[in-house]
Every structure is written in structure tokens, then in C-alpha cells.
Amino acid sequence: MPPVIPGAKPVTVEHIKIHGAALEGNLEGDAVDRDVLVFLPPSYLKDKHRRYPVVYALHGYSIGAEQWSHEIHVPQTIEGAFAQGAEEMIVVLPDSKTMHNGSMYSSSVTTGDFERYVSHDVVEYIDAHYRTIPNRMSRGLVGHSMGGYGATRIGMKHSDVFSSLYIMSPCCLSPRAGGPPNPENEKALAAVKNAEDSAKLSFGLRAQLASAAAWAPTQRTLRSTLISLPKMAWSSPM
């Protein structure tokens, strides 16, 4: 737990939902109205004419925005940063947890286009509903683990939207060598028929399904790649 900074002024925390037009019709049936946490700086409610830069922060695999907010101790850490001289800004934590615990922030007919959801739907909503500085030079993108991959992918592909990136322990940026077949894993994956079955899998196997849903999205391809998946899991064609 980071130390509390004496005298730090409180930020305002808003729990909202943002509709994802980019997620409509996804084959998994994942929610298209997504939870989003918004942290407004201490001066936001007092200075009605001031506009603020925005940092969008992407969580990692197996958790959502709410759980990540506890792990990184916000809003305490945000309040402490402002108290120690950081420029006031709006901080936004969108949620991308899916049936298999993570979207990989990619574009897929199975999970929906989370790349566009973050780079377009979320940014457009925040600019329309909050006093932002609506240009790329005032937008940053942060991510950890799966979110680090997402920030890398989205930031590089949408440099017209985001000007600054902060990448923490990103996954999925290196190819993974193939290993010997694992009959037990293949059997466990083949037995998955619904979300309840997926929830019973180990972390690694569930991550394989999430990777396949993101990067081998058609049902035919998904079914045919399960056996060869160990050699492609946690790698991605950028």
C-alpha cells in the first residue's frame, strides 16, 4: 500500500457505462454497455471553465477495471500524485473483461472490436460528456500486462488519437515456440461448451481461449486451432 500523502485533495469518482457500437453483434454475447471508472481532479467541480488532459488506463488479463482500481489503489494514488505536483488530469479506466476473461484489446467478430471501442467509442463519449482538451496532444494511453499490449497496439495504430504511451509489463509481443501436445489440455478445451465451463478452466487454458477468440475469431478457425494453440498463445500479428 503506497503511503497516504497528507493534505491531498479528494478527486471525484464516477461509475458510468459507455455503449460500445464497435462491440455490437459480438459472437460471445459479451456486454456492449461497458463499465467505466472516471476520476475527476480536485478542481474539476470548482473551475467550471477549465479543460483537462485525459489519461486512459487499460487493465490486464483476468480482472476488470473495478478490481484493478483496488490493486493500484486509486483514487488514493491519483490524489497523492496531484498533491505532489502532477498536473491535474482526468483518468479513465474502461473495462474489457469478456467471457474468457479478456479481450486482448483487439478486433474480433467473436469478442467485438475492442481496439475501436477504446480508441473511438470511449474517447468520443468522454470528450462529449466531460471538459476535456479534445486533441491527441492531450490524450495519453497507459496499460499493464494485457493492457500494456493493448496500449502498444492501440497507441501505435491510432497515433491520431493518442500522443503519449506508458507501457507496463506488456504481454503478447513475442512469438512463443511450439511445445509438445498435451492431451489433457486438449481434452479440457474440447469439453468447453459454455461460459460456466470456461470459468472452471485453469488460468493458462482460459487465456488460450481468450487468445483464440481475439486472434482466430471465426468459429471454424477457433475450433481448428485449439490443438495447435500452445504455439500461438500470447502472441499476436500486430
XYZ file of C-alpha atoms in Angstrom:
238
model
C 0.000 0.000 0.000
C 1.568 3.331 -1.001
C 1.648 5.976 1.717
C -1.185 8.482 2.042
C 0.018 11.974 1.148
C -1.007 14.422 3.881
C -3.230 17.214 2.636
C -4.062 15.546 -0.670
C -7.338 16.887 -2.036
C -10.005 14.329 -2.946
C -10.876 13.510 -6.534
C -14.408 12.761 -7.707
C -15.070 9.160 -8.758
C -17.848 8.414 -11.243
C -19.038 4.940 -12.228
C -20.572 5.129 -15.691
C -21.389 2.887 -18.624
C -20.292 3.586 -22.186
C -22.066 1.927 -25.093
C -19.721 0.163 -27.482
C -21.007 0.473 -31.030
C -17.816 -1.356 -32.013
C -18.849 -4.321 -29.843
C -22.357 -4.808 -31.203
C -23.102 -8.258 -32.585
C -20.100 -9.979 -30.998
C -20.447 -13.770 -31.124
C -19.645 -14.341 -27.447
C -22.560 -12.216 -26.312
C -20.254 -10.024 -24.226
C -21.829 -6.823 -22.893
C -21.783 -3.846 -25.241
C -22.630 -1.375 -22.458
C -19.366 -1.436 -20.526
C -18.447 -0.271 -17.028
C -16.026 2.659 -16.945
C -14.448 4.443 -13.959
C -13.784 8.168 -14.312
C -11.613 10.102 -11.858
C -12.084 13.870 -11.949
C -9.346 16.103 -10.464
C -9.958 18.215 -7.337
C -10.522 21.456 -9.239
C -12.973 19.957 -11.766
C -16.199 20.762 -9.916
C -14.986 24.222 -8.847
C -13.435 25.639 -12.010
C -16.311 25.291 -14.468
C -14.424 26.719 -17.431
C -11.194 24.743 -17.183
C -10.483 21.858 -19.553
C -8.244 18.906 -18.776
C -5.998 16.351 -20.491
C -7.081 12.726 -20.196
C -5.180 9.519 -19.421
C -6.884 6.271 -20.435
C -5.640 3.276 -18.393
C -6.096 -0.339 -19.556
C -6.246 -3.238 -17.084
C -4.666 -6.653 -17.520
C -5.998 -10.131 -18.193
C -8.379 -11.919 -15.777
C -9.509 -8.763 -13.978
C -11.782 -5.840 -14.800
C -11.490 -2.123 -14.204
C -13.073 -2.289 -10.744
C -10.679 -4.946 -9.429
C -7.689 -3.157 -10.994
C -8.709 0.072 -9.289
C -8.235 -1.670 -5.941
C -4.922 -3.205 -6.952
C -3.433 0.157 -7.982
C -5.056 1.926 -5.011
C -6.975 4.602 -6.858
C -8.152 7.198 -6.140
C -5.561 7.450 -3.341
C -2.592 7.240 -5.714
C -4.116 9.793 -8.092
C -4.793 12.195 -5.230
C -1.250 11.734 -3.982
C 0.204 12.436 -7.424
C -1.719 15.706 -7.696
C -0.671 16.685 -4.168
C 2.977 16.154 -5.141
C 2.771 18.399 -8.180
C 1.433 16.305 -11.053
C -0.679 18.300 -13.481
C -4.374 17.770 -12.897
C -5.995 15.492 -15.434
C -8.956 13.186 -15.923
C -8.180 9.464 -15.542
C -10.406 6.892 -17.266
C -10.424 3.118 -16.627
C -12.541 1.239 -19.211
C -13.469 -2.400 -18.593
C -12.733 -5.074 -21.207
C -13.321 -8.304 -19.312
C -15.028 -10.888 -21.533
C -16.416 -14.418 -21.325
C -12.870 -15.791 -21.319
C -11.552 -13.042 -19.023
C -10.013 -10.638 -21.512
C -10.425 -9.029 -24.931
C -6.710 -8.567 -25.712
C -7.881 -5.094 -26.823
C -8.074 -6.477 -30.347
C -10.508 -6.502 -33.261
C -12.548 -9.691 -33.452
C -16.014 -10.737 -34.582
C -16.048 -13.129 -31.623
C -15.374 -10.616 -28.825
C -16.138 -7.393 -30.679
C -13.763 -4.669 -31.814
C -12.224 -3.578 -28.503
C -9.473 -1.727 -30.349
C -12.061 0.619 -31.842
C -14.089 0.659 -28.618
C -11.156 2.184 -26.726
C -9.825 4.407 -29.487
C -13.206 5.698 -30.681
C -16.277 4.877 -28.565
C -14.748 5.613 -25.160
C -12.779 8.674 -26.284
C -15.776 10.119 -28.128
C -18.014 9.655 -25.070
C -15.523 11.192 -22.630
C -14.940 14.197 -24.912
C -18.712 14.701 -25.253
C -19.549 14.428 -21.531
C -16.545 15.921 -19.735
C -14.477 19.084 -20.076
C -11.528 17.544 -21.881
C -8.946 19.079 -24.189
C -10.165 17.172 -27.247
C -6.983 16.625 -29.231
C -4.291 13.956 -29.423
C -1.658 16.079 -27.663
C -3.804 15.994 -24.518
C -4.528 12.250 -24.530
C -2.342 9.538 -23.046
C -2.762 5.759 -23.019
C -1.467 3.563 -20.174
C -1.627 -0.203 -19.809
C -0.355 -3.129 -17.738
C 0.160 -6.721 -18.942
C -2.693 -7.394 -21.395
C -3.399 -3.685 -21.060
C 0.237 -2.981 -21.907
C -0.215 -4.915 -25.128
C -3.461 -3.019 -25.709
C -1.803 0.352 -25.161
C 1.009 -0.615 -27.537
C -1.346 -1.903 -30.216
C -3.916 0.869 -29.983
C -1.396 3.645 -29.462
C 0.715 2.668 -32.462
C -2.283 2.148 -34.738
C -4.150 5.251 -33.583
C -1.469 7.874 -33.169
C -4.004 10.394 -34.468
C -5.934 9.855 -31.197
C -3.186 9.380 -28.573
C 0.126 11.230 -28.375
C 1.703 9.551 -25.341
C 2.034 5.918 -24.234
C 3.162 4.348 -20.946
C 3.614 0.592 -21.250
C 3.978 -1.640 -18.170
C 4.977 -5.329 -18.465
C 3.136 -5.876 -21.767
C 2.152 -9.378 -22.783
C 1.850 -10.822 -26.268
C 4.673 -9.005 -28.057
C 6.940 -12.020 -28.715
C 6.255 -15.255 -30.600
C 6.061 -18.330 -28.425
C 7.693 -21.546 -29.573
C 5.505 -24.583 -30.006
C 5.645 -27.318 -27.434
C 4.694 -30.990 -27.399
C 0.971 -31.849 -27.473
C -0.782 -32.004 -24.131
C -3.695 -34.461 -24.360
C -5.147 -33.377 -21.010
C -5.249 -29.722 -22.045
C -6.735 -30.605 -25.424
C -9.430 -32.675 -23.716
C -10.249 -29.877 -21.259
C -10.515 -27.300 -24.047
C -12.651 -29.531 -26.248
C -15.091 -30.028 -23.359
C -15.888 -26.317 -23.065
C -19.450 -25.684 -24.231
C -20.460 -22.519 -22.372
C -19.276 -19.721 -20.098
C -19.657 -21.871 -16.990
C -17.306 -24.487 -18.444
C -14.770 -21.807 -19.324
C -14.863 -20.423 -15.792
C -13.690 -23.792 -14.439
C -10.533 -23.869 -16.550
C -7.076 -23.004 -15.272
C -5.665 -19.523 -15.862
C -3.484 -20.697 -18.750
C -6.200 -22.597 -20.602
C -8.669 -19.775 -20.199
C -6.057 -17.394 -21.556
C -5.660 -19.683 -24.568
C -9.368 -19.420 -25.286
C -9.217 -15.642 -24.889
C -6.256 -15.504 -27.294
C -8.070 -17.657 -29.833
C -11.247 -15.586 -29.538
C -9.242 -12.405 -30.154
C -6.858 -13.553 -32.878
C -8.528 -16.575 -34.534
C -12.060 -15.279 -34.273
C -14.197 -17.270 -36.694
C -15.842 -20.326 -35.205
C -14.327 -22.655 -37.783
C -10.837 -21.265 -37.221
C -11.305 -21.253 -33.453
C -12.249 -24.929 -33.417
C -9.430 -25.973 -35.751
C -6.714 -24.072 -33.859
C -7.392 -25.372 -30.374
C -4.987 -28.293 -30.831
C -2.166 -26.092 -32.178
C -2.931 -23.216 -29.832
C 0.012 -23.684 -27.398
C 2.428 -22.452 -30.062
C 0.412 -19.283 -30.730
C -0.925 -18.412 -27.301
C 0.069 -14.951 -26.072
C 1.445 -13.913 -29.436
C -0.274 -11.706 -31.957
C 0.083 -10.417 -35.510
C 0.420 -6.705 -34.829
